[in-house]
């Protein structure tokens, strides 16, 4: 599968968390940033899944004492089936969310309201369900990371008020037997770049990692959310099987405390 065809196909699961913001001391165009996310659904919970430290960074911006302006949206305009170029507004300041970045766990959830889910469905977006998050086989041998490298992302908005991003893929394989051991409290996905890439992996955090077996090229699974990288050779991710289990546990605990809620 070529990079172009992979992007066109997998983009139906992919969204960007795009923000524009300005500090009181600044003049000129507002700042722009975008982070990678995956549309998921576990039971009746629909959310944007990203890296935990991505939400940490967004909250640091929101809590900055000199923040004068902040806007956030969920952009779902990357796939070939997109019917509009307009992102969906997202009130990040008041939105329910969950995130963790400790012990090898690094993921975050931006929960979606029903009207946002309907808009995403109208735009032909397809959430990854619980089976897709936790049912991958053990014989996957090739992996593709989908994300938004910072090298290809504007740092400020244009005259038209928007920011440009470029969705791309990175191919990784299972590390060889001589790979160093990177131990964490919770298991992590570890992949090795299959070749040199002409850009930095900075900015790819939160992007989905899809797994394949080359003998079954028409099937795929999302196995992890990309969280970090080392020495331009190894990439790390938070396994989605752990994420799905935590989401179900959180849902159960919330309903125990608030049985009146409809989730």
mmCIF file of C-alpha atoms in Angstrom:
data_model
loop_
_atom_site.group_PDB
_atom_site.id
_atom_site.type_symbol
_atom_site.label_atom_id
_atom_site.label_comp_id
_atom_site.label_asym_id
_atom_site.label_seq_id
_atom_site.Cartn_x
_atom_site.Cartn_y
_atom_site.Cartn_z
ATOM 1 C CA UNK A 1 0.000 0.000 0.000
ATOM 2 C CA UNK A 2 1.437 3.385 -0.993
ATOM 3 C CA UNK A 3 1.638 6.247 1.497
ATOM 4 C CA UNK A 4 -0.991 8.183 -0.458
ATOM 5 C CA UNK A 5 -3.491 5.337 -0.532
ATOM 6 C CA UNK A 6 -2.874 4.564 3.158
ATOM 7 C CA UNK A 7 -3.588 8.175 4.106
ATOM 8 C CA UNK A 8 -6.736 8.282 1.969
ATOM 9 C CA UNK A 9 -8.058 5.086 3.563
ATOM 10 C CA UNK A 10 -7.066 5.468 7.212
ATOM 11 C CA UNK A 11 -7.988 9.157 7.363
ATOM 12 C CA UNK A 12 -11.611 8.110 7.850
ATOM 13 C CA UNK A 13 -10.578 7.273 11.444
ATOM 14 C CA UNK A 14 -8.271 10.266 11.912
ATOM 15 C CA UNK A 15 -9.011 13.729 13.310
ATOM 16 C CA UNK A 16 -6.823 16.678 14.216
ATOM 17 C CA UNK A 17 -7.238 18.684 17.405
ATOM 18 C CA UNK A 18 -6.573 22.183 16.058
ATOM 19 C CA UNK A 19 -6.133 25.256 18.259
ATOM 20 C CA UNK A 20 -5.495 28.930 17.642
ATOM 21 C CA UNK A 21 -4.486 31.145 20.540
ATOM 22 C CA UNK A 22 -2.868 34.432 21.449
ATOM 23 C CA UNK A 23 -1.177 35.882 24.527
ATOM 24 C CA UNK A 24 -1.785 39.471 25.621
ATOM 25 C CA UNK A 25 1.833 40.451 25.038
ATOM 26 C CA UNK A 26 1.812 39.340 21.388
ATOM 27 C CA UNK A 27 0.943 41.196 18.223
ATOM 28 C CA UNK A 28 0.479 39.826 14.730
ATOM 29 C CA UNK A 29 -1.143 36.552 13.694
ATOM 30 C CA UNK A 30 -2.437 34.210 16.390
ATOM 31 C CA UNK A 31 -0.504 31.047 17.136
ATOM 32 C CA UNK A 32 -1.613 27.761 15.611
ATOM 33 C CA UNK A 33 -1.056 24.156 16.658
ATOM 34 C CA UNK A 34 -2.528 20.802 15.700
ATOM 35 C CA UNK A 35 -2.350 17.382 17.332
ATOM 36 C CA UNK A 36 -3.213 13.933 16.034
ATOM 37 C CA UNK A 37 -6.280 12.043 17.203
ATOM 38 C CA UNK A 38 -8.338 8.945 16.478
ATOM 39 C CA UNK A 39 -12.110 8.694 16.569
ATOM 40 C CA UNK A 40 -13.122 5.783 18.829
ATOM 41 C CA UNK A 41 -16.266 4.292 20.324
ATOM 42 C CA UNK A 42 -16.375 1.923 23.298
ATOM 43 C CA UNK A 43 -19.886 0.884 24.317
ATOM 44 C CA UNK A 44 -21.822 4.141 24.062
ATOM 45 C CA UNK A 45 -18.845 6.409 24.677
ATOM 46 C CA UNK A 46 -17.519 8.274 21.640
ATOM 47 C CA UNK A 47 -14.296 10.253 22.005
ATOM 48 C CA UNK A 48 -11.172 11.570 20.340
ATOM 49 C CA UNK A 49 -8.226 9.457 21.484
ATOM 50 C CA UNK A 50 -4.812 11.130 21.595
ATOM 51 C CA UNK A 51 -1.657 11.119 23.732
ATOM 52 C CA UNK A 52 -1.984 12.122 27.370
ATOM 53 C CA UNK A 53 0.824 14.642 27.144
ATOM 54 C CA UNK A 54 -0.954 16.328 24.221
ATOM 55 C CA UNK A 55 -3.871 17.206 26.503
ATOM 56 C CA UNK A 56 -1.361 18.265 29.183
ATOM 57 C CA UNK A 57 0.124 20.757 26.730
ATOM 58 C CA UNK A 58 -3.300 22.077 25.733
ATOM 59 C CA UNK A 59 -4.236 22.582 29.377
ATOM 60 C CA UNK A 60 -1.002 24.493 29.988
ATOM 61 C CA UNK A 61 -2.044 26.890 27.243
ATOM 62 C CA UNK A 62 -5.544 27.219 28.707
ATOM 63 C CA UNK A 63 -4.111 27.922 32.179
ATOM 64 C CA UNK A 64 -1.526 30.467 31.016
ATOM 65 C CA UNK A 65 -2.089 33.703 32.966
ATOM 66 C CA UNK A 66 -1.548 35.871 29.873
ATOM 67 C CA UNK A 67 -3.898 33.954 27.569
ATOM 68 C CA UNK A 68 -6.116 36.404 25.696
ATOM 69 C CA UNK A 69 -7.727 34.231 23.022
ATOM 70 C CA UNK A 70 -8.241 30.521 22.518
ATOM 71 C CA UNK A 71 -10.213 28.519 19.963
ATOM 72 C CA UNK A 72 -10.321 24.754 19.461
ATOM 73 C CA UNK A 73 -11.839 22.527 16.801
ATOM 74 C CA UNK A 74 -11.860 18.905 15.682
ATOM 75 C CA UNK A 75 -10.820 18.696 12.036
ATOM 76 C CA UNK A 76 -12.102 15.663 10.158
ATOM 77 C CA UNK A 77 -11.254 16.825 6.657
ATOM 78 C CA UNK A 78 -8.354 14.524 5.711
ATOM 79 C CA UNK A 79 -10.082 11.600 4.047
ATOM 80 C CA UNK A 80 -11.158 11.201 0.441
ATOM 81 C CA UNK A 81 -14.784 10.980 1.613
ATOM 82 C CA UNK A 82 -14.761 14.351 3.398
ATOM 83 C CA UNK A 83 -17.678 16.501 2.287
ATOM 84 C CA UNK A 84 -16.638 19.809 3.844
ATOM 85 C CA UNK A 85 -13.465 21.681 4.689
ATOM 86 C CA UNK A 86 -14.878 23.158 7.886
ATOM 87 C CA UNK A 87 -13.800 21.672 11.229
ATOM 88 C CA UNK A 88 -16.189 21.046 14.128
ATOM 89 C CA UNK A 89 -15.965 23.565 17.020
ATOM 90 C CA UNK A 90 -14.906 22.018 20.317
ATOM 91 C CA UNK A 91 -15.181 23.830 23.655
ATOM 92 C CA UNK A 92 -12.026 22.415 25.181
ATOM 93 C CA UNK A 93 -12.173 24.577 28.301
ATOM 94 C CA UNK A 94 -15.458 23.047 29.475
ATOM 95 C CA UNK A 95 -15.340 19.692 27.695
ATOM 96 C CA UNK A 96 -15.191 16.450 29.722
ATOM 97 C CA UNK A 97 -11.830 14.778 29.282
ATOM 98 C CA UNK A 98 -9.437 12.274 30.786
ATOM 99 C CA UNK A 99 -5.679 11.971 30.425
ATOM 100 C CA UNK A 100 -2.721 10.217 31.981
ATOM 101 C CA UNK A 101 1.023 10.234 31.291
ATOM 102 C CA UNK A 102 2.781 7.987 33.807
ATOM 103 C CA UNK A 103 4.426 4.576 34.014
ATOM 104 C CA UNK A 104 4.254 3.963 30.269
ATOM 105 C CA UNK A 105 0.577 4.886 29.994
ATOM 106 C CA UNK A 106 0.253 7.964 27.808
ATOM 107 C CA UNK A 107 -3.198 8.575 26.404
ATOM 108 C CA UNK A 108 -6.017 11.063 26.635
ATOM 109 C CA UNK A 109 -9.693 11.217 25.740
ATOM 110 C CA UNK A 110 -11.730 14.197 24.615
ATOM 111 C CA UNK A 111 -15.335 13.081 25.008
ATOM 112 C CA UNK A 112 -17.779 14.081 22.305
ATOM 113 C CA UNK A 113 -21.345 15.332 22.606
ATOM 114 C CA UNK A 114 -24.075 13.655 20.580
ATOM 115 C CA UNK A 115 -24.355 16.555 18.119
ATOM 116 C CA UNK A 116 -20.612 16.365 17.413
ATOM 117 C CA UNK A 117 -20.905 12.621 16.820
ATOM 118 C CA UNK A 118 -23.730 13.245 14.346
ATOM 119 C CA UNK A 119 -21.609 15.780 12.465
ATOM 120 C CA UNK A 120 -18.704 13.355 12.300
ATOM 121 C CA UNK A 121 -21.010 10.650 10.983
ATOM 122 C CA UNK A 122 -22.375 13.040 8.369
ATOM 123 C CA UNK A 123 -18.768 13.655 7.281
ATOM 124 C CA UNK A 124 -18.333 9.893 6.703
ATOM 125 C CA UNK A 125 -16.031 9.387 9.682
ATOM 126 C CA UNK A 126 -15.753 5.844 11.073
ATOM 127 C CA UNK A 127 -14.907 5.343 14.769
ATOM 128 C CA UNK A 128 -12.661 2.480 15.805
ATOM 129 C CA UNK A 129 -14.766 0.235 18.051
ATOM 130 C CA UNK A 130 -13.784 -1.979 20.958
ATOM 131 C CA UNK A 131 -13.013 -4.928 18.675
ATOM 132 C CA UNK A 132 -10.679 -2.770 16.611
ATOM 133 C CA UNK A 133 -8.972 -1.509 19.752
ATOM 134 C CA UNK A 134 -8.377 -4.818 21.482
ATOM 135 C CA UNK A 135 -8.724 -7.712 19.070
ATOM 136 C CA UNK A 136 -5.418 -7.668 17.186
ATOM 137 C CA UNK A 137 -3.640 -10.993 16.529
ATOM 138 C CA UNK A 138 -0.089 -11.777 17.623
ATOM 139 C CA UNK A 139 1.421 -12.135 14.149
ATOM 140 C CA UNK A 140 1.387 -8.521 12.972
ATOM 141 C CA UNK A 141 4.711 -7.652 11.355
ATOM 142 C CA UNK A 142 4.327 -4.221 9.733
ATOM 143 C CA UNK A 143 3.017 -1.041 11.331
ATOM 144 C CA UNK A 144 2.068 2.399 10.038
ATOM 145 C CA UNK A 145 1.868 5.546 12.168
ATOM 146 C CA UNK A 146 -0.491 8.256 10.966
ATOM 147 C CA UNK A 147 0.122 11.775 12.194
ATOM 148 C CA UNK A 148 0.933 15.454 11.767
ATOM 149 C CA UNK A 149 4.695 16.168 11.937
ATOM 150 C CA UNK A 150 5.457 19.615 13.301
ATOM 151 C CA UNK A 151 7.806 20.171 10.347
ATOM 152 C CA UNK A 152 4.686 20.353 8.144
ATOM 153 C CA UNK A 153 2.424 22.314 10.515
ATOM 154 C CA UNK A 154 2.049 26.096 10.547
ATOM 155 C CA UNK A 155 2.997 27.857 13.766
ATOM 156 C CA UNK A 156 0.725 30.855 13.137
ATOM 157 C CA UNK A 157 -2.555 31.373 11.338
ATOM 158 C CA UNK A 158 -2.640 32.726 7.809
ATOM 159 C CA UNK A 159 -4.336 35.918 6.699
ATOM 160 C CA UNK A 160 -7.474 33.869 6.196
ATOM 161 C CA UNK A 161 -7.404 32.797 9.838
ATOM 162 C CA UNK A 162 -6.489 29.143 9.343
ATOM 163 C CA UNK A 163 -3.426 26.956 9.704
ATOM 164 C CA UNK A 164 -1.972 24.405 7.315
ATOM 165 C CA UNK A 165 -1.111 20.836 8.322
ATOM 166 C CA UNK A 166 0.047 17.792 6.407
ATOM 167 C CA UNK A 167 -1.022 14.282 7.286
ATOM 168 C CA UNK A 168 1.630 11.659 6.630
ATOM 169 C CA UNK A 169 2.634 8.094 7.471
ATOM 170 C CA UNK A 170 5.718 6.491 8.999
ATOM 171 C CA UNK A 171 6.428 2.781 8.522
ATOM 172 C CA UNK A 172 7.854 0.822 11.458
ATOM 173 C CA UNK A 173 8.649 -2.837 12.082
ATOM 174 C CA UNK A 174 9.165 -4.999 15.131
ATOM 175 C CA UNK A 175 12.569 -4.321 16.739
ATOM 176 C CA UNK A 176 15.350 -6.803 16.135
ATOM 177 C CA UNK A 177 16.740 -9.077 18.828
ATOM 178 C CA UNK A 178 19.597 -6.636 19.419
ATOM 179 C CA UNK A 179 17.235 -3.786 20.350
ATOM 180 C CA UNK A 180 17.791 -2.231 23.781
ATOM 181 C CA UNK A 181 15.227 -2.888 26.507
ATOM 182 C CA UNK A 182 13.033 0.032 27.538
ATOM 183 C CA UNK A 183 11.182 -1.052 30.657
ATOM 184 C CA UNK A 184 8.152 0.769 32.057
ATOM 185 C CA UNK A 185 5.575 -0.089 34.687
ATOM 186 C CA UNK A 186 2.960 -0.738 32.001
ATOM 187 C CA UNK A 187 3.880 -2.471 28.725
ATOM 188 C CA UNK A 188 4.393 -0.241 25.707
ATOM 189 C CA UNK A 189 4.337 -0.784 22.000
ATOM 190 C CA UNK A 190 7.883 -0.514 20.631
ATOM 191 C CA UNK A 191 8.599 -0.206 16.938
ATOM 192 C CA UNK A 192 11.710 0.424 14.898
ATOM 193 C CA UNK A 193 11.809 2.736 11.918
ATOM 194 C CA UNK A 194 12.223 0.719 8.753
ATOM 195 C CA UNK A 195 14.298 3.460 7.097
ATOM 196 C CA UNK A 196 15.364 7.077 7.291
ATOM 197 C CA UNK A 197 12.643 9.702 7.226
ATOM 198 C CA UNK A 198 13.202 13.295 6.023
ATOM 199 C CA UNK A 199 11.393 14.960 8.926
ATOM 200 C CA UNK A 200 11.225 14.903 12.708
ATOM 201 C CA UNK A 201 8.711 12.692 14.504
ATOM 202 C CA UNK A 202 7.929 15.624 16.783
ATOM 203 C CA UNK A 203 4.236 16.353 16.441
ATOM 204 C CA UNK A 204 3.245 12.749 15.650
ATOM 205 C CA UNK A 205 2.177 12.135 19.251
ATOM 206 C CA UNK A 206 -1.382 10.903 19.541
ATOM 207 C CA UNK A 207 -1.399 9.425 16.068
ATOM 208 C CA UNK A 208 -2.814 5.915 15.625
ATOM 209 C CA UNK A 209 -0.460 3.011 14.955
ATOM 210 C CA UNK A 210 -2.046 0.506 12.580
ATOM 211 C CA UNK A 211 -0.787 -3.074 12.402
ATOM 212 C CA UNK A 212 -0.796 -5.545 9.509
ATOM 213 C CA UNK A 213 0.335 -8.989 8.582
ATOM 214 C CA UNK A 214 1.846 -8.911 5.098
ATOM 215 C CA UNK A 215 0.123 -12.175 4.200
ATOM 216 C CA UNK A 216 -3.255 -10.548 4.949
ATOM 217 C CA UNK A 217 -2.825 -7.085 3.430
ATOM 218 C CA UNK A 218 -6.540 -6.237 3.415
ATOM 219 C CA UNK A 219 -6.961 -6.454 7.199
ATOM 220 C CA UNK A 220 -5.651 -4.067 9.829
ATOM 221 C CA UNK A 221 -5.874 -3.288 13.515
ATOM 222 C CA UNK A 222 -5.104 -0.199 15.577
ATOM 223 C CA UNK A 223 -2.575 -1.436 18.114
ATOM 224 C CA UNK A 224 -1.362 1.690 19.912
ATOM 225 C CA UNK A 225 -1.301 5.477 20.151
ATOM 226 C CA UNK A 226 2.104 6.972 19.381
ATOM 227 C CA UNK A 227 3.566 8.719 22.420
ATOM 228 C CA UNK A 228 7.334 9.226 22.074
ATOM 229 C CA UNK A 229 10.463 8.355 20.124
ATOM 230 C CA UNK A 230 14.185 7.912 20.748
ATOM 231 C CA UNK A 231 17.336 8.394 18.686
ATOM 232 C CA UNK A 232 15.347 8.704 15.435
ATOM 233 C CA UNK A 233 15.144 4.915 15.452
ATOM 234 C CA UNK A 234 12.596 3.680 18.003
ATOM 235 C CA UNK A 235 9.001 4.775 18.501
ATOM 236 C CA UNK A 236 6.813 4.044 21.503
ATOM 237 C CA UNK A 237 3.084 3.836 21.915
ATOM 238 C CA UNK A 238 0.381 3.177 24.476
ATOM 239 C CA UNK A 239 -1.347 -0.127 23.548
ATOM 240 C CA UNK A 240 -5.013 0.308 22.704
ATOM 241 C CA UNK A 241 -5.957 -2.932 24.472
ATOM 242 C CA UNK A 242 -4.998 -1.219 27.748
ATOM 243 C CA UNK A 243 -6.857 1.937 26.756
ATOM 244 C CA UNK A 244 -10.076 0.056 25.958
ATOM 245 C CA UNK A 245 -9.955 -1.755 29.307
ATOM 246 C CA UNK A 246 -9.442 1.514 31.203
ATOM 247 C CA UNK A 247 -12.318 3.205 29.359
ATOM 248 C CA UNK A 248 -14.685 0.383 30.301
ATOM 249 C CA UNK A 249 -13.496 0.500 33.917
ATOM 250 C CA UNK A 250 -13.976 4.266 34.124
ATOM 251 C CA UNK A 251 -17.456 3.967 32.645
ATOM 252 C CA UNK A 252 -18.401 1.344 35.224
ATOM 253 C CA UNK A 253 -17.074 3.455 38.103
ATOM 254 C CA UNK A 254 -18.860 6.590 36.941
ATOM 255 C CA UNK A 255 -22.189 4.767 36.675
ATOM 256 C CA UNK A 256 -21.706 3.358 40.188
ATOM 257 C CA UNK A 257 -21.343 6.890 41.550
ATOM 258 C CA UNK A 258 -23.971 8.451 39.248
ATOM 259 C CA UNK A 259 -26.547 5.832 38.192
ATOM 260 C CA UNK A 260 -28.759 8.673 36.916
ATOM 261 C CA UNK A 261 -26.326 9.488 34.115
ATOM 262 C CA UNK A 262 -26.913 8.330 30.568
ATOM 263 C CA UNK A 263 -23.571 7.401 29.007
#
